[in-house]
CSV table of C-alpha atoms in Angstrom, one decimal:
chain,number,residue,atom,x,y,z
F,15,MET,CA,-3.9,-19.0,45.3
F,16,ILE,CA,-2.4,-22.3,44.2
F,17,ARG,CA,-1.0,-22.7,40.7
F,18,SER,CA,-0.2,-26.1,39.4
F,19,ASP,CA,2.9,-27.0,37.5
F,20,TRP,CA,1.0,-29.6,35.5
F,21,GLY,CA,-2.2,-27.9,34.5
F,22,ASP,CA,-5.4,-29.9,35.0
F,23,TRP,CA,-4.4,-33.2,33.3
F,24,LEU,CA,-4.1,-35.2,36.5
F,25,VAL,CA,-7.5,-34.1,37.8
F,26,ARG,CA,-9.0,-34.9,34.4
F,27,ASP,CA,-7.3,-38.3,34.4
F,28,VAL,CA,-8.9,-39.1,37.7
F,29,GLU,CA,-12.3,-37.9,36.7
F,30,ASP,CA,-12.2,-39.7,33.3
F,31,ALA,CA,-11.0,-43.0,34.7
F,32,THR,CA,-13.3,-46.1,34.9
F,33,PRO,CA,-11.3,-48.6,37.0
F,34,ASP,CA,-12.2,-52.3,37.0
F,35,GLY,CA,-11.9,-52.3,40.8
F,36,VAL,CA,-10.1,-49.5,42.7
F,37,ALA,CA,-7.6,-47.0,41.2
F,38,ILE,CA,-5.3,-45.1,43.5
F,39,TRP,CA,-3.2,-42.1,42.4
F,40,TYR,CA,-0.2,-40.8,44.4
F,41,LEU,CA,-0.2,-37.0,44.7
F,42,GLY,CA,3.3,-36.8,46.3
F,43,CYS,CA,3.9,-36.0,49.9
F,44,ASN,CA,1.3,-38.2,51.6
F,45,GLY,CA,-1.6,-37.4,49.3
F,46,PHE,CA,-3.8,-39.9,47.4
F,47,VAL,CA,-6.9,-40.1,45.4
F,48,VAL,CA,-8.9,-43.3,45.7
F,49,LYS,CA,-11.6,-44.1,43.1
F,50,GLY,CA,-13.8,-47.1,42.8
F,51,ARG,CA,-15.5,-48.7,39.8
F,52,GLU,CA,-18.8,-47.0,40.5
F,53,GLY,CA,-17.1,-43.6,40.5
F,54,THR,CA,-16.8,-42.9,44.3
F,55,THR,CA,-13.8,-40.5,44.6
F,56,ILE,CA,-12.0,-39.8,47.9
F,57,TYR,CA,-9.1,-37.5,48.4
F,58,VAL,CA,-6.8,-38.3,51.4
F,59,ASP,CA,-4.3,-35.8,52.7
F,60,PRO,CA,-3.9,-33.8,49.5
F,61,TYR,CA,-1.3,-31.1,50.0
F,62,LEU,CA,-0.5,-28.5,47.3
F,63,GLY,CA,1.4,-26.0,49.2
F,64,LEU,CA,5.1,-25.0,48.9
F,65,GLY,CA,6.0,-25.5,52.6
F,66,ASP,CA,7.7,-22.8,54.6
F,67,PRO,CA,11.0,-22.0,52.9
F,68,PRO,CA,13.8,-22.1,53.9
F,69,ARG,CA,12.6,-24.4,56.7
F,70,THR,CA,10.5,-26.8,54.6
F,71,ILE,CA,11.2,-26.7,50.9
F,72,ARG,CA,8.9,-28.6,48.5
F,73,MET,CA,11.0,-30.8,46.1
F,74,ILE,CA,8.2,-32.0,43.8
F,75,PRO,CA,5.7,-30.3,41.4
F,76,VAL,CA,2.3,-29.1,42.5
F,77,PRO,CA,0.3,-31.7,40.6
F,78,PHE,CA,-3.1,-29.9,40.3
F,79,ASP,CA,-5.0,-26.8,41.2
F,80,PRO,CA,-7.8,-27.7,43.7
F,81,ASP,CA,-10.2,-25.3,41.9
F,82,ASP,CA,-10.1,-27.7,38.9
F,83,VAL,CA,-11.6,-30.6,41.0
F,84,GLU,CA,-15.2,-31.1,40.0
F,85,ALA,CA,-15.9,-34.6,41.5
F,86,ALA,CA,-15.2,-35.7,45.1
F,87,ASP,CA,-17.3,-37.6,47.5
F,88,ALA,CA,-15.1,-36.9,50.6
F,89,VAL,CA,-11.8,-35.4,51.7
F,90,LEU,CA,-10.0,-37.1,54.6
F,91,ALA,CA,-7.1,-36.0,56.8
F,92,THR,CA,-5.0,-38.1,59.0
F,93,HIS,CA,-3.7,-35.4,61.4
F,94,GLU,CA,-3.4,-31.7,61.9
F,95,HIS,CA,0.0,-30.9,60.4
F,96,THR,CA,0.0,-28.3,57.6
F,97,ASP,CA,0.9,-30.9,54.9
F,98,HIS,CA,-2.2,-32.9,55.8
F,99,VAL,CA,-4.7,-30.1,56.8
F,100,HIS,CA,-4.3,-27.1,54.5
F,101,GLY,CA,-7.1,-24.8,53.6
F,102,PRO,CA,-5.8,-23.6,50.2
F,103,SER,CA,-5.3,-27.2,49.1
F,104,GLN,CA,-8.5,-28.7,50.5
F,105,ALA,CA,-11.2,-26.1,51.1
F,106,PRO,CA,-11.7,-25.4,47.3
F,107,ILE,CA,-12.4,-29.1,46.7
F,108,LEU,CA,-15.1,-28.9,49.4
F,109,ALA,CA,-16.5,-25.7,48.0
F,110,ASN,CA,-16.6,-27.0,44.5
F,111,THR,CA,-18.1,-30.4,45.2
F,112,GLY,CA,-20.0,-30.1,48.5
F,113,ALA,CA,-18.0,-33.1,49.8
F,114,PRO,CA,-17.6,-33.6,53.5
F,115,PHE,CA,-14.2,-33.3,55.3
F,116,TYR,CA,-13.5,-36.1,57.7
F,117,ALA,CA,-10.7,-35.7,60.2
F,118,PRO,CA,-9.8,-36.2,63.9
F,119,ASP,CA,-10.8,-33.4,66.3
F,120,ASP,CA,-7.5,-31.4,66.3
F,121,SER,CA,-7.5,-31.5,62.5
F,122,VAL,CA,-11.1,-30.2,62.3
F,123,ALA,CA,-10.1,-27.5,64.8
F,124,VAL,CA,-7.4,-26.3,62.4
F,125,ALA,CA,-9.9,-26.1,59.6
F,126,ARG,CA,-12.7,-24.5,61.6
F,127,ASP,CA,-10.8,-22.2,64.0
F,128,GLU,CA,-7.2,-21.6,62.9
F,129,GLU,CA,-7.8,-21.3,59.1
F,130,ALA,CA,-11.5,-20.4,59.2
F,131,TRP,CA,-12.4,-22.4,56.1
F,132,THR,CA,-16.1,-21.5,56.4
F,133,ASP,CA,-15.2,-17.8,56.3
F,134,GLU,CA,-12.5,-17.9,53.7
F,135,TRP,CA,-14.1,-20.3,51.3
F,136,ASP,CA,-17.7,-21.4,50.4
F,137,VAL,CA,-17.6,-24.2,52.9
F,138,ALA,CA,-20.5,-25.0,55.2
F,139,GLY,CA,-19.9,-25.8,58.9
F,140,ASP,CA,-21.6,-29.2,58.6
F,141,GLN,CA,-19.1,-30.3,55.9
F,142,LEU,CA,-16.4,-30.4,58.7
F,143,THR,CA,-16.9,-33.7,60.5
F,144,GLU,CA,-14.8,-35.1,63.4
F,145,VAL,CA,-13.9,-38.8,63.4
F,146,ALA,CA,-12.1,-40.9,66.0
F,147,GLU,CA,-10.6,-44.4,66.3
F,148,GLY,CA,-13.3,-47.1,66.0
F,149,ASP,CA,-15.5,-45.1,63.7
F,150,THR,CA,-16.7,-46.5,60.4
F,151,LEU,CA,-17.7,-44.3,57.5
F,152,GLU,CA,-19.8,-45.4,54.5
F,153,ILE,CA,-18.6,-43.3,51.6
F,154,GLY,CA,-20.2,-44.5,48.3
F,155,GLU,CA,-18.9,-47.9,47.5
F,156,PHE,CA,-16.2,-47.8,50.2
F,157,THR,CA,-16.4,-48.7,53.9
F,158,VAL,CA,-13.7,-46.7,55.7
F,159,HIS,CA,-12.5,-47.6,59.1
F,160,VAL,CA,-10.8,-45.1,61.4
F,161,GLU,CA,-7.9,-46.8,63.2
F,162,GLN,CA,-5.0,-46.1,65.5
F,163,ALA,CA,-1.8,-44.4,64.4
F,164,ASN,CA,1.5,-43.6,66.2
F,165,ASP,CA,2.8,-40.2,65.2
F,166,PRO,CA,4.6,-38.6,68.2
F,167,ASP,CA,4.8,-35.3,66.4
F,168,ALA,CA,1.0,-35.0,66.0
F,169,THR,CA,-1.6,-34.3,68.7
F,170,HIS,CA,-4.2,-36.7,67.4
F,171,PRO,CA,-3.3,-38.8,64.4
F,172,VAL,CA,-5.4,-41.6,62.9
F,173,SER,CA,-5.0,-44.1,60.0
F,174,TYR,CA,-7.7,-45.2,57.6
F,175,VAL,CA,-8.6,-48.6,56.2
F,176,PHE,CA,-10.6,-48.5,52.9
F,177,GLU,CA,-12.5,-51.7,52.2
F,178,HIS,CA,-13.9,-52.4,48.8
F,179,GLU,CA,-15.0,-55.5,46.9
F,180,ALA,CA,-11.8,-55.2,44.8
F,181,GLY,CA,-9.4,-55.0,47.8
F,182,THR,CA,-8.3,-53.2,51.0
F,183,PHE,CA,-6.1,-50.1,51.1
F,184,PHE,CA,-4.4,-48.8,54.3
F,185,HIS,CA,-3.3,-45.2,54.7
F,186,GLY,CA,-1.2,-44.7,57.8
F,187,GLY,CA,-0.6,-41.0,57.6
F,188,ASP,CA,2.8,-40.3,59.2
F,189,THR,CA,2.5,-43.2,61.6
F,190,LYS,CA,5.5,-45.1,63.0
F,191,PRO,CA,5.4,-48.7,64.3
F,192,THR,CA,2.8,-49.4,67.0
F,193,ASP,CA,1.6,-52.6,68.7
F,194,GLU,CA,-1.9,-52.0,67.4
F,195,PHE,CA,-0.7,-52.9,63.8
F,196,GLU,CA,-0.5,-56.6,64.6
F,197,GLN,CA,-4.2,-56.4,65.5
F,198,LEU,CA,-5.0,-54.6,62.3
F,199,GLY,CA,-3.1,-57.2,60.3
F,200,ASN,CA,-5.2,-59.9,61.9
F,201,GLU,CA,-8.5,-58.0,61.4
F,202,TYR,CA,-8.1,-56.8,57.8
F,203,ALA,CA,-6.7,-58.5,54.7
F,204,ILE,CA,-4.6,-55.4,53.5
F,205,ASP,CA,-3.8,-55.5,49.9
F,206,LEU,CA,-1.9,-52.2,49.7
F,207,ALA,CA,-0.5,-50.1,52.5
F,208,ALA,CA,0.8,-46.5,52.1
F,209,LEU,CA,3.4,-45.6,54.8
F,210,ALA,CA,5.5,-42.5,55.3
F,211,PHE,CA,9.2,-43.0,54.6
F,212,GLY,CA,12.2,-40.6,54.8
F,213,THR,CA,15.6,-40.0,56.1
F,214,VAL,CA,16.9,-38.1,59.1
F,215,GLY,CA,18.1,-34.6,58.2
F,216,GLN,CA,19.1,-31.2,59.4
F,217,ILE,CA,16.0,-29.0,59.3
F,218,PRO,CA,15.9,-25.4,60.6
F,219,ASP,CA,14.1,-25.2,64.0
F,220,LYS,CA,10.7,-23.5,63.7
F,221,ARG,CA,11.6,-20.9,66.3
F,222,THR,CA,15.3,-20.3,66.2
F,223,ARG,CA,15.9,-21.4,62.5
F,224,ASP,CA,19.1,-23.2,63.7
F,225,PRO,CA,19.7,-26.6,62.0
F,226,LYS,CA,18.2,-29.4,64.1
F,227,ARG,CA,18.5,-33.2,63.6
F,228,THR,CA,15.0,-34.1,62.5
F,229,ARG,CA,13.2,-37.5,62.1
F,230,TRP,CA,9.6,-37.1,60.9
F,231,TYR,CA,9.1,-40.4,59.1
F,232,ASN,CA,9.9,-44.1,59.2
F,233,ASP,CA,13.4,-45.2,58.3
F,234,GLU,CA,13.9,-48.4,56.3
F,235,ASN,CA,13.6,-50.7,59.3
F,236,GLN,CA,10.7,-49.0,60.8
F,237,LEU,CA,8.8,-49.0,57.5
F,238,ILE,CA,9.2,-52.8,57.1
F,239,GLU,CA,8.3,-53.3,60.7
F,240,CYS,CA,5.0,-51.6,60.1
F,241,ALA,CA,4.4,-53.5,56.9
F,242,ALA,CA,5.2,-56.9,58.5
F,243,ALA,CA,2.9,-56.2,61.4
F,244,LEU,CA,0.1,-55.2,59.0
F,245,GLU,CA,0.7,-58.3,56.9
F,246,CYS,CA,0.2,-56.2,53.8
F,247,GLU,CA,0.6,-57.8,50.4
F,248,ARG,CA,2.0,-54.6,48.8
F,249,LEU,CA,3.8,-51.7,50.4
F,250,LEU,CA,3.8,-48.2,48.9
F,251,PRO,CA,6.3,-45.8,50.5
F,252,SER,CA,5.1,-42.2,50.5
F,253,HIS,CA,6.5,-38.8,51.7
F,254,TRP,CA,10.1,-39.7,50.7
F,255,ASP,CA,9.9,-37.2,47.8
F,256,MET,CA,8.7,-34.1,49.6
F,257,TRP,CA,11.0,-32.1,51.8
F,258,LYS,CA,14.6,-31.0,51.1
F,259,GLY,CA,16.9,-32.7,53.6
F,260,LEU,CA,14.5,-35.5,54.3
F,261,THR,CA,14.2,-37.2,50.9
F,262,ALA,CA,15.1,-40.9,50.6
F,263,ASP,CA,15.6,-43.6,48.0
F,264,PRO,CA,12.6,-46.0,48.2
F,265,THR,CA,14.4,-48.6,46.1
F,266,ALA,CA,16.7,-49.3,49.1
F,267,LEU,CA,13.7,-51.0,50.7
F,268,HIS,CA,14.0,-54.1,48.5
F,269,HIS,CA,17.0,-55.1,50.7
F,270,HIS,CA,15.2,-54.5,54.0
F,271,ALA,CA,12.0,-56.4,52.9
F,272,ALA,CA,13.7,-59.4,51.3
F,273,SER,CA,13.6,-61.8,54.2
F,274,PHE,CA,10.1,-60.9,55.5
F,275,ASP,CA,6.9,-62.6,54.6
F,276,HIS,CA,5.2,-59.2,54.3
F,277,PRO,CA,5.2,-57.1,52.3
F,278,ARG,CA,5.3,-59.5,49.4
F,279,ARG,CA,5.8,-56.7,46.9
F,280,LEU,CA,7.0,-53.1,46.9
F,281,GLU,CA,5.1,-50.5,44.9
F,282,ILE,CA,7.6,-47.8,44.1
F,283,VAL,CA,5.7,-44.9,42.6
F,284,GLU,CA,6.3,-41.3,41.8
F,285,ILE,CA,4.0,-38.3,42.0
F,286,GLY,CA,1.1,-38.7,39.5
F,287,ASP,CA,1.5,-42.5,39.2
F,288,ARG,CA,-1.5,-44.8,39.5
F,289,VAL,CA,-1.8,-48.3,41.1
F,290,ASP,CA,-4.8,-50.6,41.1
F,291,LEU,CA,-6.7,-53.0,43.3
F,292,SER,CA,-8.7,-55.6,41.4
C-alpha cells in the first residue's frame, strides 16, 4: 500500500484548480497531471513506488496516495517499465474513477497479465485499452495523438501530443532523439515538451547486482537535440530527480540551449510544481 509523504494536498490542489487554459503538474520521475479549463484531468506515467533498493533508489517524496484521487478522465502510459506502468500507483486511480487506461500493447500486457490489475483491484477489463502510433484519442476537451518514441530500453514506447485550444503539450516518455521528431515539429506547434534527462551512472545490474555503467535518459546534448527537432517553445526536463546515481542538474541546460532557436525557454520545475498553457 502506498503512503504519501505529502498527504493529499497535491491531489486536492489539482481537483480544486480552475485553469484559464491548461494546467500541468509535475509529479516527479516522468509523471504529470494535465487539466483543462473545462475540468478534463489526465494522468500520464504517474509513479509512486520506491524503486527496487539498492538497485534503484527513489530520491524524491511520494507526492500523493492514489487512493485519494477522486477525479480522472484517463491514465496514460508511455511504455512498459515499472516507473511508467505500476499497478499500486495507477490501478487505484482507475478503480476510484472508472477512467480508462491507455497504453501500447506491451504496457497493457503488464497491467493485464503480469500484475493482474483486474484481479488485484476493482478494475474492469475494458478499462485497459491498447493504443499504437497514429492513433488519436478524444479525451474530454483534449485531442491526444499517439506518436513515435525512441527508447532502446523499452519494447514498445510511444509519445503523446496533447492538443487543446490553449496550447499543445508533448510528453516523450523516456525517448531519445529520433528522425521522426522533425516531422512532429513540422506537424504540431508544440508549446511545451517534457523530455527525460539524466546523467550516466553506476547502477547495480538487475541479475548480478554488480555496478554497471548505465544510460537510461538523454544527456544535455541529446535533450536539446530532441527539443530543437520538435521546435518546442518551452522545454521541461523530467526524470532528472528520481534515481540515485542518475540524477542531474537541469540548470546546466541553459548553456546547451543558448545558441539554438528552440527551445526558446527552459521550464525548470521540481516535484509538485505547476506550469500553464494559455
